[in-house]
Coordinates of N, CA and C in Angstrom, one line a residue:
M15 N 0.9 -1.2 0.0 CA 0.0 0.0 0.0 C 0.9 1.2 0.0
L16 N 0.6 2.2 -0.8 CA 1.3 3.4 -0.9 C 0.8 4.4 0.3
F17 N 1.7 5.3 0.6 CA 1.3 6.2 1.7 C 0.1 7.0 1.3
K18 N 0.0 7.5 0.1 CA -1.2 8.3 -0.3 C -2.5 7.5 -0.2
D19 N -2.4 6.2 -0.4 CA -3.6 5.3 -0.3 C -4.0 5.2 1.2
A20 N -3.0 5.0 2.1 CA -3.2 4.9 3.5 C -3.7 6.2 4.1
L21 N -3.1 7.3 3.6 CA -3.6 8.6 4.1 C -5.0 8.9 3.7
G22 N -5.4 8.6 2.5 CA -6.7 8.8 2.1 C -7.7 8.0 2.8
E23 N -7.3 6.7 3.1 CA -8.2 5.8 3.9 C -8.4 6.4 5.3
V24 N -7.4 6.9 5.9 CA -7.5 7.5 7.3 C -8.4 8.7 7.2
L25 N -8.2 9.6 6.3 CA -9.0 10.8 6.2 C -10.5 10.5 6.0
R26 N -10.7 9.6 5.1 CA -12.1 9.2 4.8 C -12.8 8.6 6.0
E27 N -12.1 7.7 6.7 CA -12.7 7.1 8.0 C -12.9 8.2 9.0
L28 N -12.0 9.1 9.2 CA -12.2 10.2 10.2 C -13.5 11.0 9.8
R29 N -13.6 11.3 8.6 CA -14.7 12.1 8.1 C -16.0 11.4 8.3
T30 N -16.1 10.1 7.9 CA -17.3 9.4 8.0 C -17.7 9.1 9.4
E31 N -16.7 8.8 10.3 CA -17.0 8.6 11.7 C -17.6 9.8 12.4
Q32 N -17.3 11.0 11.9 CA -17.8 12.2 12.4 C -19.2 12.6 11.7
G33 N -19.6 11.8 10.8 CA -20.8 12.0 10.1 C -20.8 13.3 9.2
L34 N -19.6 13.6 8.7 CA -19.4 14.8 7.9 C -19.4 14.5 6.4
K35 N -20.1 15.3 5.7 CA -20.1 15.1 4.2 C -18.8 15.7 3.6
L36 N -18.4 15.2 2.5 CA -17.2 15.6 1.8 C -17.3 17.1 1.6
R37 N -18.5 17.6 1.2 CA -18.7 19.0 0.9 C -18.4 19.9 2.1
V38 N -18.7 19.4 3.3 CA -18.5 20.2 4.5 C -17.0 20.3 4.8
V39 N -16.3 19.2 4.7 CA -14.9 19.2 5.0 C -14.2 20.1 3.9
S40 N -14.6 20.0 2.7 CA -14.1 20.8 1.6 C -14.2 22.3 1.9
H41 N -15.4 22.7 2.4 CA -15.6 24.1 2.7 C -14.8 24.5 3.9
K42 N -14.8 23.7 4.9 CA -14.0 24.1 6.1 C -12.5 24.1 5.9
S43 N -12.0 23.2 5.1 CA -10.6 23.2 4.8 C -10.1 24.0 3.7
K44 N -11.1 24.5 2.9 CA -10.8 25.3 1.7 C -10.0 24.5 0.6
V45 N -10.3 23.2 0.6 CA -9.7 22.3 -0.4 C -10.9 22.0 -1.4
A46 N -10.6 22.1 -2.7 CA -11.7 21.9 -3.7 C -12.3 20.5 -3.5
L47 N -13.6 20.4 -3.6 CA -14.3 19.2 -3.4 C -13.7 18.0 -4.2
G48 N -13.5 18.2 -5.5 CA -13.0 17.1 -6.3 C -11.6 16.7 -5.9
Y49 N -10.8 17.7 -5.5 CA -9.4 17.3 -5.1 C -9.4 16.6 -3.8
L50 N -10.3 17.0 -2.9 CA -10.4 16.3 -1.6 C -10.9 14.8 -1.8
S51 N -11.8 14.6 -2.7 CA -12.3 13.3 -3.1 C -11.1 12.5 -3.6
E52 N -10.3 13.0 -4.5 CA -9.2 12.3 -5.1 C -8.2 11.9 -4.0
I53 N -8.0 12.8 -3.0 CA -7.0 12.5 -1.9 C -7.6 11.4 -1.1
E54 N -8.9 11.4 -0.8 CA -9.4 10.3 0.0 C -9.4 9.0 -0.7
R55 N -9.4 9.0 -2.0 CA -9.4 7.7 -2.8 C -7.9 7.3 -3.1
G56 N -7.0 8.1 -2.6 CA -5.6 7.8 -2.9 C -5.1 8.1 -4.3
H57 N -5.8 8.9 -5.0 CA -5.4 9.2 -6.4 C -4.5 10.4 -6.5
K58 N -4.5 11.2 -5.4 CA -3.7 12.5 -5.5 C -2.8 12.5 -4.2
E59 N -1.6 13.1 -4.4 CA -0.8 13.4 -3.3 C -1.3 14.7 -2.6
V60 N -0.9 14.9 -1.4 CA -1.4 16.1 -0.7 C -0.2 16.8 -0.1
S61 N -0.1 18.1 -0.2 CA 1.0 18.9 0.4 C 0.8 18.9 1.9
S62 N 1.8 19.3 2.6 CA 1.7 19.4 4.1 C 0.7 20.5 4.5
E63 N 0.7 21.6 3.7 CA -0.3 22.7 4.0 C -1.7 22.2 3.9
L64 N -2.0 21.5 2.8 CA -3.4 21.0 2.6 C -3.8 20.0 3.6
L65 N -2.8 19.1 3.9 CA -3.1 18.1 4.9 C -3.4 18.7 6.2
D66 N -2.6 19.7 6.6 CA -2.9 20.4 7.9 C -4.3 21.1 7.9
S67 N -4.7 21.6 6.8 CA -6.0 22.3 6.6 C -7.1 21.2 6.7
I68 N -6.9 20.1 6.1 CA -7.9 19.1 6.1 C -8.1 18.5 7.6
C69 N -6.9 18.3 8.2 CA -6.9 17.8 9.6 C -7.6 18.8 10.5
G70 N -7.3 20.1 10.3 CA -8.0 21.1 11.1 C -9.5 21.0 10.9
A71 N -9.9 20.8 9.7 CA -11.4 20.8 9.5 C -12.0 19.5 10.1
L72 N -11.2 18.5 10.3 CA -11.6 17.3 11.0 C -11.4 17.3 12.5
G73 N -10.7 18.3 12.9 CA -10.5 18.4 14.4 C -9.5 17.4 14.9
V74 N -8.5 17.0 14.1 CA -7.5 16.1 14.6 C -6.1 16.6 14.3
A75 N -5.1 16.2 15.0 CA -3.8 16.6 14.8 C -3.2 16.0 13.6
T76 N -2.5 16.8 12.8 CA -1.9 16.3 11.6 C -0.9 15.1 11.8
Y77 N -0.1 15.2 12.9 CA 0.8 14.1 13.1 C 0.1 12.8 13.4
Q78 N -1.0 12.9 14.0 CA -1.8 11.6 14.3 C -2.2 10.9 13.1
V79 N -2.7 11.7 12.1 CA -3.1 11.2 10.8 C -1.9 10.6 10.1
I80 N -0.8 11.2 10.1 CA 0.4 10.7 9.4 C 0.9 9.4 10.1
V81 N 0.9 9.4 11.4 CA 1.3 8.2 12.1 C 0.4 7.0 11.8
E82 N -0.9 7.3 11.8 CA -1.9 6.2 11.6 C -1.7 5.7 10.1
A83 N -1.5 6.6 9.2 CA -1.3 6.2 7.8 C -0.1 5.4 7.7
G84 N 1.0 5.7 8.4 CA 2.2 4.9 8.4 C 2.0 3.5 8.9
Y85 N 1.2 3.4 10.0 CA 0.9 2.1 10.5 C 0.2 1.2 9.5
R86 N -0.8 1.8 8.9 CA -1.6 1.1 7.9 C -0.7 0.7 6.6
M87 N 0.2 1.6 6.3 CA 1.0 1.4 5.1 C 1.9 0.2 5.3
N88 N 2.6 0.1 6.4 CA 3.6 -0.9 6.7 C 3.1 -2.0 7.6
G89 N 2.0 -1.9 8.2 CA 1.5 -2.9 9.1 C 2.0 -2.6 10.5
N90 N 3.3 -2.2 10.6 CA 3.9 -2.0 11.9 C 5.0 -1.0 11.8
W91 N 4.7 0.3 11.9 CA 5.7 1.3 11.7 C 6.5 1.5 12.9
D92 N 7.8 1.3 12.8 CA 8.7 1.3 14.0 C 9.6 2.5 13.9
L93 N 9.3 3.5 14.7 CA 10.1 4.7 14.7 C 11.5 4.5 15.2
S94 N 11.8 3.4 15.8 CA 13.2 3.2 16.3 C 14.1 3.0 15.1
I95 N 13.6 2.6 14.0 CA 14.4 2.4 12.8 C 15.0 3.8 12.4
L96 N 14.2 4.8 12.5 CA 14.7 6.2 12.2 C 15.8 6.6 13.2
A97 N 15.6 6.3 14.4 CA 16.6 6.6 15.4 C 17.9 5.8 15.2
D98 N 17.8 4.5 14.8 CA 19.0 3.7 14.5 C 19.7 4.3 13.3
K99 N 19.0 4.7 12.3 CA 19.6 5.3 11.1 C 20.4 6.5 11.4
E100 N 19.7 7.4 12.2 CA 20.3 8.6 12.6 C 21.6 8.4 13.4
Q101 N 21.6 7.4 14.3 CA 22.7 7.1 15.1 C 23.9 6.6 14.2
L102 N 23.6 5.7 13.2 CA 24.6 5.2 12.3 C 25.2 6.4 11.5
E103 N 24.4 7.3 11.1 CA 24.9 8.4 10.3 C 25.8 9.3 11.1
M104 N 25.5 9.5 12.4 CA 26.3 10.3 13.3 C 27.6 9.6 13.6
E105 N 27.6 8.3 13.7 CA 28.8 7.5 14.0 C 29.7 7.5 12.7
G106 N 29.1 7.5 11.6 CA 29.8 7.5 10.3 C 30.5 8.8 10.0
S107 N 30.0 9.9 10.5 CA 30.6 11.2 10.3 C 31.7 11.5 11.2
K108 N 32.0 10.7 12.2 CA 33.1 10.9 13.1 C 34.4 10.6 12.6

């Protein structure tokens, strides 16, 4: 699963759980209805600014949506991998 697919899935679930129509979130976030629909279906990438606006309209923190999409994308997103990579890079530069 690609990140944009997982992200769209999370956004759609959040919207429907709140009983919000696509049109309402589009209006609140100032993201065009068609574009928002494409994002939810995983057909379009979303910039960080637009994602932040959509998350604001849904009343959720952007980082929570990103983390949830990461979990769904990989099944088990392990942030320690990033820390290990950073540590290796720091050791390599010495």
